[in-house]
């Protein structure tokens, strides 16, 4: 399951929380120390973020859990809302992709928005308040059971794919890491990703900054489920992949895999 700590039900209308940097375990150990130690820890956190993240974009994961009997109506309302955001040049926000879960948490939809870093997120949401887009979102509310938002940053070694139309299915894999394990996970994954790239290119990989922290997501695209099975089996034959899986599994508390299909208006499809 993705983060639910920034969850909003369809009845709520509160403001979004401002982005903040995820703290590492080393910083937490300094919280009760001197002001000088805390300042040093904050610098270390900033350096940690620069080590693993591109820093250029911030991606918002918007997860909508839809009432089962309202899915068809929801799809139409979602298209009106998200294409409206996409086509508004003043917002400076891009729609990376919109997807419906077909294996996993049913009647759930993922929308991934791209902002121009933290300042871009602030500016976008300031302009959204009391805009026509707010009214467009109101049309979605009757169809929602609940919704969650999470702000993430790209891993430096794997930028998000631009729009494309290759067809098939998407797999979203999410990992809840042990606190303090993010840097080790990134280093291990970076070394092993070449094995997977020999057969399929990842669509994107992100780590949480606001919402449920210590979470990692990566997205893959396959022609079909059978091809996915074959590609994953072939990757195990490449040196380095088995070691990557073994080490990263030790760093995670749990993991989820959802199969999704893109909505008709999704730039990634």
GROMACS .gro file of C-alpha atoms in nm:
model
  269
    1UNK     CA    1   0.000   0.000   0.000
    2UNK     CA    2   0.117   0.351  -0.074
    3UNK     CA    3   0.137   0.617   0.196
    4UNK     CA    4  -0.185   0.713   0.373
    5UNK     CA    5  -0.046   0.971   0.613
    6UNK     CA    6  -0.152   1.259   0.389
    7UNK     CA    7  -0.491   1.097   0.330
    8UNK     CA    8  -0.795   1.309   0.253
    9UNK     CA    9  -1.145   1.166   0.224
   10UNK     CA   10  -1.377   1.292  -0.049
   11UNK     CA   11  -1.559   1.494   0.216
   12UNK     CA   12  -1.254   1.695   0.319
   13UNK     CA   13  -1.127   2.011   0.160
   14UNK     CA   14  -0.819   2.103   0.355
   15UNK     CA   15  -0.505   2.259   0.211
   16UNK     CA   16  -0.211   2.049   0.104
   17UNK     CA   17   0.087   2.036   0.336
   18UNK     CA   18   0.401   2.217   0.228
   19UNK     CA   19   0.687   1.991   0.114
   20UNK     CA   20   0.964   1.914   0.359
   21UNK     CA   21   1.283   1.709   0.343
   22UNK     CA   22   1.267   1.348   0.462
   23UNK     CA   23   1.493   1.293   0.765
   24UNK     CA   24   1.745   1.014   0.783
   25UNK     CA   25   1.806   0.798   1.086
   26UNK     CA   26   2.131   0.984   1.155
   27UNK     CA   27   1.942   1.310   1.192
   28UNK     CA   28   1.684   1.153   1.423
   29UNK     CA   29   1.964   1.049   1.656
   30UNK     CA   30   2.063   1.416   1.690
   31UNK     CA   31   1.719   1.561   1.763
   32UNK     CA   32   1.780   1.578   2.138
   33UNK     CA   33   2.133   1.709   2.109
   34UNK     CA   34   2.270   2.063   2.100
   35UNK     CA   35   2.155   2.326   1.845
   36UNK     CA   36   2.496   2.292   1.680
   37UNK     CA   37   2.453   1.916   1.643
   38UNK     CA   38   2.103   1.958   1.505
   39UNK     CA   39   2.229   2.211   1.249
   40UNK     CA   40   2.500   1.969   1.143
   41UNK     CA   41   2.241   1.697   1.108
   42UNK     CA   42   2.023   1.917   0.886
   43UNK     CA   43   2.320   1.976   0.657
   44UNK     CA   44   2.379   1.601   0.642
   45UNK     CA   45   2.016   1.545   0.544
   46UNK     CA   46   2.041   1.796   0.261
   47UNK     CA   47   2.361   1.632   0.139
   48UNK     CA   48   2.195   1.287   0.154
   49UNK     CA   49   1.908   1.413  -0.066
   50UNK     CA   50   2.153   1.557  -0.319
   51UNK     CA   51   2.340   1.227  -0.334
   52UNK     CA   52   2.046   1.020  -0.452
   53UNK     CA   53   1.795   1.264  -0.607
   54UNK     CA   54   1.796   1.458  -0.932
   55UNK     CA   55   1.651   1.761  -0.752
   56UNK     CA   56   1.503   1.902  -1.071
   57UNK     CA   57   1.147   1.776  -1.036
   58UNK     CA   58   0.901   1.680  -0.767
   59UNK     CA   59   0.642   1.414  -0.851
   60UNK     CA   60   0.306   1.399  -0.684
   61UNK     CA   61   0.137   1.060  -0.654
   62UNK     CA   62  -0.239   1.106  -0.627
   63UNK     CA   63  -0.418   0.784  -0.538
   64UNK     CA   64  -0.797   0.771  -0.567
   65UNK     CA   65  -1.000   0.484  -0.424
   66UNK     CA   66  -1.327   0.490  -0.612
   67UNK     CA   67  -1.668   0.355  -0.517
   68UNK     CA   68  -1.709   0.034  -0.717
   69UNK     CA   69  -2.043   0.136  -0.867
   70UNK     CA   70  -1.912   0.477  -0.980
   71UNK     CA   71  -1.597   0.378  -1.172
   72UNK     CA   72  -1.730   0.460  -1.520
   73UNK     CA   73  -1.843   0.805  -1.410
   74UNK     CA   74  -1.515   0.860  -1.231
   75UNK     CA   75  -1.308   0.795  -1.544
   76UNK     CA   76  -1.491   1.071  -1.731
   77UNK     CA   77  -1.462   1.321  -1.447
   78UNK     CA   78  -1.092   1.237  -1.396
   79UNK     CA   79  -1.020   1.299  -1.762
   80UNK     CA   80  -1.183   1.643  -1.745
   81UNK     CA   81  -0.989   1.736  -1.431
   82UNK     CA   82  -0.642   1.609  -1.519
   83UNK     CA   83  -0.643   1.720  -1.882
   84UNK     CA   84  -0.751   2.061  -1.753
   85UNK     CA   85  -0.444   2.075  -1.529
   86UNK     CA   86  -0.222   1.950  -1.811
   87UNK     CA   87  -0.345   2.210  -2.060
   88UNK     CA   88  -0.326   2.512  -1.827
   89UNK     CA   89   0.008   2.678  -1.907
   90UNK     CA   90  -0.010   2.901  -1.599
   91UNK     CA   91   0.010   2.606  -1.361
   92UNK     CA   92   0.351   2.479  -1.481
   93UNK     CA   93   0.256   2.121  -1.399
   94UNK     CA   94   0.279   1.815  -1.624
   95UNK     CA   95   0.078   1.496  -1.616
   96UNK     CA   96   0.321   1.205  -1.634
   97UNK     CA   97   0.062   0.930  -1.629
   98UNK     CA   98  -0.283   0.815  -1.514
   99UNK     CA   99  -0.351   0.448  -1.444
  100UNK     CA  100  -0.617   0.207  -1.319
  101UNK     CA  101  -0.520  -0.092  -1.104
  102UNK     CA  102  -0.632  -0.423  -1.255
  103UNK     CA  103  -0.440  -0.658  -1.024
  104UNK     CA  104  -0.397  -0.541  -0.667
  105UNK     CA  105  -0.616  -0.290  -0.488
  106UNK     CA  106  -0.923  -0.284  -0.710
  107UNK     CA  107  -1.112   0.034  -0.808
  108UNK     CA  108  -0.794   0.234  -0.741
  109UNK     CA  109  -0.645   0.494  -0.974
  110UNK     CA  110  -0.295   0.647  -0.973
  111UNK     CA  111  -0.221   0.989  -1.120
  112UNK     CA  112   0.144   1.108  -1.132
  113UNK     CA  113   0.198   1.484  -1.165
  114UNK     CA  114   0.534   1.651  -1.230
  115UNK     CA  115   0.619   1.985  -1.066
  116UNK     CA  116   0.923   2.207  -1.114
  117UNK     CA  117   1.072   2.118  -0.777
  118UNK     CA  118   0.933   2.235  -0.442
  119UNK     CA  119   0.882   2.596  -0.547
  120UNK     CA  120   0.690   2.476  -0.850
  121UNK     CA  121   0.460   2.272  -0.628
  122UNK     CA  122   0.399   2.573  -0.403
  123UNK     CA  123   0.322   2.797  -0.699
  124UNK     CA  124   0.092   2.544  -0.866
  125UNK     CA  125  -0.121   2.482  -0.560
  126UNK     CA  126  -0.144   2.854  -0.481
  127UNK     CA  127  -0.290   2.909  -0.828
  128UNK     CA  128  -0.525   2.612  -0.793
  129UNK     CA  129  -0.701   2.758  -0.492
  130UNK     CA  130  -1.039   2.900  -0.590
  131UNK     CA  131  -0.966   2.834  -0.958
  132UNK     CA  132  -1.187   2.664  -1.215
  133UNK     CA  133  -0.988   2.347  -1.152
  134UNK     CA  134  -1.118   2.336  -0.795
  135UNK     CA  135  -1.470   2.318  -0.933
  136UNK     CA  136  -1.361   2.046  -1.178
  137UNK     CA  137  -1.228   1.843  -0.887
  138UNK     CA  138  -1.558   1.887  -0.706
  139UNK     CA  139  -1.712   1.680  -0.985
  140UNK     CA  140  -1.486   1.391  -0.876
  141UNK     CA  141  -1.582   1.394  -0.509
  142UNK     CA  142  -1.911   1.200  -0.529
  143UNK     CA  143  -1.726   0.905  -0.684
  144UNK     CA  144  -1.442   0.881  -0.430
  145UNK     CA  145  -1.422   0.652  -0.133
  146UNK     CA  146  -1.092   0.811  -0.023
  147UNK     CA  147  -0.779   0.969  -0.166
  148UNK     CA  148  -0.411   0.994  -0.075
  149UNK     CA  149  -0.132   1.220  -0.192
  150UNK     CA  150   0.242   1.169  -0.167
  151UNK     CA  151   0.527   1.390  -0.287
  152UNK     CA  152   0.831   1.208  -0.426
  153UNK     CA  153   1.161   1.286  -0.591
  154UNK     CA  154   1.329   1.101  -0.876
  155UNK     CA  155   1.637   0.894  -0.817
  156UNK     CA  156   1.930   1.057  -0.994
  157UNK     CA  157   2.018   0.740  -1.187
  158UNK     CA  158   1.670   0.693  -1.334
  159UNK     CA  159   1.477   0.997  -1.467
  160UNK     CA  160   1.108   0.958  -1.546
  161UNK     CA  161   1.029   0.856  -1.903
  162UNK     CA  162   0.875   1.121  -2.131
  163UNK     CA  163   0.530   1.053  -2.286
  164UNK     CA  164   0.514   0.742  -2.504
  165UNK     CA  165   0.262   0.497  -2.648
  166UNK     CA  166   0.396   0.143  -2.638
  167UNK     CA  167   0.083  -0.036  -2.516
  168UNK     CA  168   0.066  -0.326  -2.274
  169UNK     CA  169   0.059  -0.315  -1.895
  170UNK     CA  170   0.241  -0.119  -1.624
  171UNK     CA  171   0.374  -0.262  -1.300
  172UNK     CA  172   0.414  -0.034  -0.999
  173UNK     CA  173   0.639  -0.183  -0.732
  174UNK     CA  174   0.645  -0.012  -0.392
  175UNK     CA  175   0.884  -0.083  -0.104
  176UNK     CA  176   0.853   0.026   0.259
  177UNK     CA  177   1.215   0.051   0.372
  178UNK     CA  178   1.357   0.034   0.718
  179UNK     CA  179   1.428   0.387   0.849
  180UNK     CA  180   1.778   0.491   0.749
  181UNK     CA  181   1.808   0.233   0.469
  182UNK     CA  182   1.734   0.460   0.171
  183UNK     CA  183   2.093   0.541   0.078
  184UNK     CA  184   2.202   0.176   0.098
  185UNK     CA  185   1.897   0.070  -0.105
  186UNK     CA  186   1.979   0.325  -0.375
  187UNK     CA  187   2.345   0.222  -0.394
  188UNK     CA  188   2.254  -0.148  -0.419
  189UNK     CA  189   1.981  -0.091  -0.674
  190UNK     CA  190   2.201   0.134  -0.885
  191UNK     CA  191   2.461  -0.144  -0.916
  192UNK     CA  192   2.206  -0.407  -1.013
  193UNK     CA  193   1.978  -0.214  -1.245
  194UNK     CA  194   2.195  -0.280  -1.550
  195UNK     CA  195   2.090  -0.644  -1.541
  196UNK     CA  196   1.723  -0.551  -1.573
  197UNK     CA  197   1.793  -0.285  -1.837
  198UNK     CA  198   1.920  -0.553  -2.071
  199UNK     CA  199   1.559  -0.667  -2.114
  200UNK     CA  200   1.332  -0.375  -2.021
  201UNK     CA  201   1.383  -0.006  -1.947
  202UNK     CA  202   1.222   0.125  -1.626
  203UNK     CA  203   0.965   0.401  -1.668
  204UNK     CA  204   1.070   0.579  -1.349
  205UNK     CA  205   1.185   0.543  -0.988
  206UNK     CA  206   1.103   0.771  -0.695
  207UNK     CA  207   1.151   0.800  -0.318
  208UNK     CA  208   0.907   0.967  -0.079
  209UNK     CA  209   0.966   1.313   0.062
  210UNK     CA  210   0.624   1.393   0.206
  211UNK     CA  211   0.364   1.141   0.313
  212UNK     CA  212   0.463   0.790   0.422
  213UNK     CA  213   0.841   0.825   0.447
  214UNK     CA  214   1.110   0.565   0.374
  215UNK     CA  215   0.913   0.451   0.070
  216UNK     CA  216   1.044   0.373  -0.278
  217UNK     CA  217   0.844   0.322  -0.598
  218UNK     CA  218   0.949   0.210  -0.944
  219UNK     CA  219   0.738   0.169  -1.255
  220UNK     CA  220   0.784  -0.078  -1.543
  221UNK     CA  221   0.604  -0.136  -1.873
  222UNK     CA  222   0.558  -0.473  -2.046
  223UNK     CA  223   0.369  -0.585  -2.357
  224UNK     CA  224   0.179  -0.839  -2.145
  225UNK     CA  225   0.200  -1.050  -1.829
  226UNK     CA  226   0.371  -1.343  -2.004
  227UNK     CA  227   0.649  -1.116  -2.136
  228UNK     CA  228   0.694  -0.974  -1.786
  229UNK     CA  229   0.747  -1.328  -1.652
  230UNK     CA  230   1.005  -1.410  -1.920
  231UNK     CA  231   1.200  -1.086  -1.875
  232UNK     CA  232   1.219  -1.127  -1.500
  233UNK     CA  233   1.339  -1.486  -1.532
  234UNK     CA  234   1.609  -1.387  -1.781
  235UNK     CA  235   1.733  -1.113  -1.548
  236UNK     CA  236   1.810  -1.374  -1.283
  237UNK     CA  237   2.067  -1.523  -1.519
  238UNK     CA  238   2.268  -1.198  -1.529
  239UNK     CA  239   2.550  -1.154  -1.277
  240UNK     CA  240   2.461  -0.905  -1.009
  241UNK     CA  241   2.081  -0.924  -1.020
  242UNK     CA  242   2.039  -1.201  -0.762
  243UNK     CA  243   2.269  -1.015  -0.524
  244UNK     CA  244   2.071  -0.693  -0.576
  245UNK     CA  245   1.741  -0.864  -0.497
  246UNK     CA  246   1.886  -1.036  -0.190
  247UNK     CA  247   2.032  -0.717  -0.043
  248UNK     CA  248   1.739  -0.487  -0.117
  249UNK     CA  249   1.491  -0.739   0.025
  250UNK     CA  250   1.676  -0.723   0.356
  251UNK     CA  251   1.629  -0.344   0.365
  252UNK     CA  252   1.250  -0.351   0.319
  253UNK     CA  253   0.973  -0.418   0.570
  254UNK     CA  254   0.725  -0.508   0.299
  255UNK     CA  255   0.663  -0.459  -0.072
  256UNK     CA  256   0.367  -0.439  -0.311
  257UNK     CA  257   0.326  -0.502  -0.682
  258UNK     CA  258   0.028  -0.361  -0.873
  259UNK     CA  259  -0.053  -0.425  -1.238
  260UNK     CA  260  -0.214  -0.125  -1.403
  261UNK     CA  261  -0.348  -0.009  -1.738
  262UNK     CA  262  -0.321   0.351  -1.858
  263UNK     CA  263  -0.630   0.565  -1.891
  264UNK     CA  264  -0.713   0.698  -2.238
  265UNK     CA  265  -0.569   1.044  -2.163
  266UNK     CA  266  -0.248   0.923  -1.996
  267UNK     CA  267   0.072   1.058  -2.159
  268UNK     CA  268   0.239   0.730  -2.067
  269UNK     CA  269   0.053   0.444  -2.234
   0.00000   0.00000   0.00000
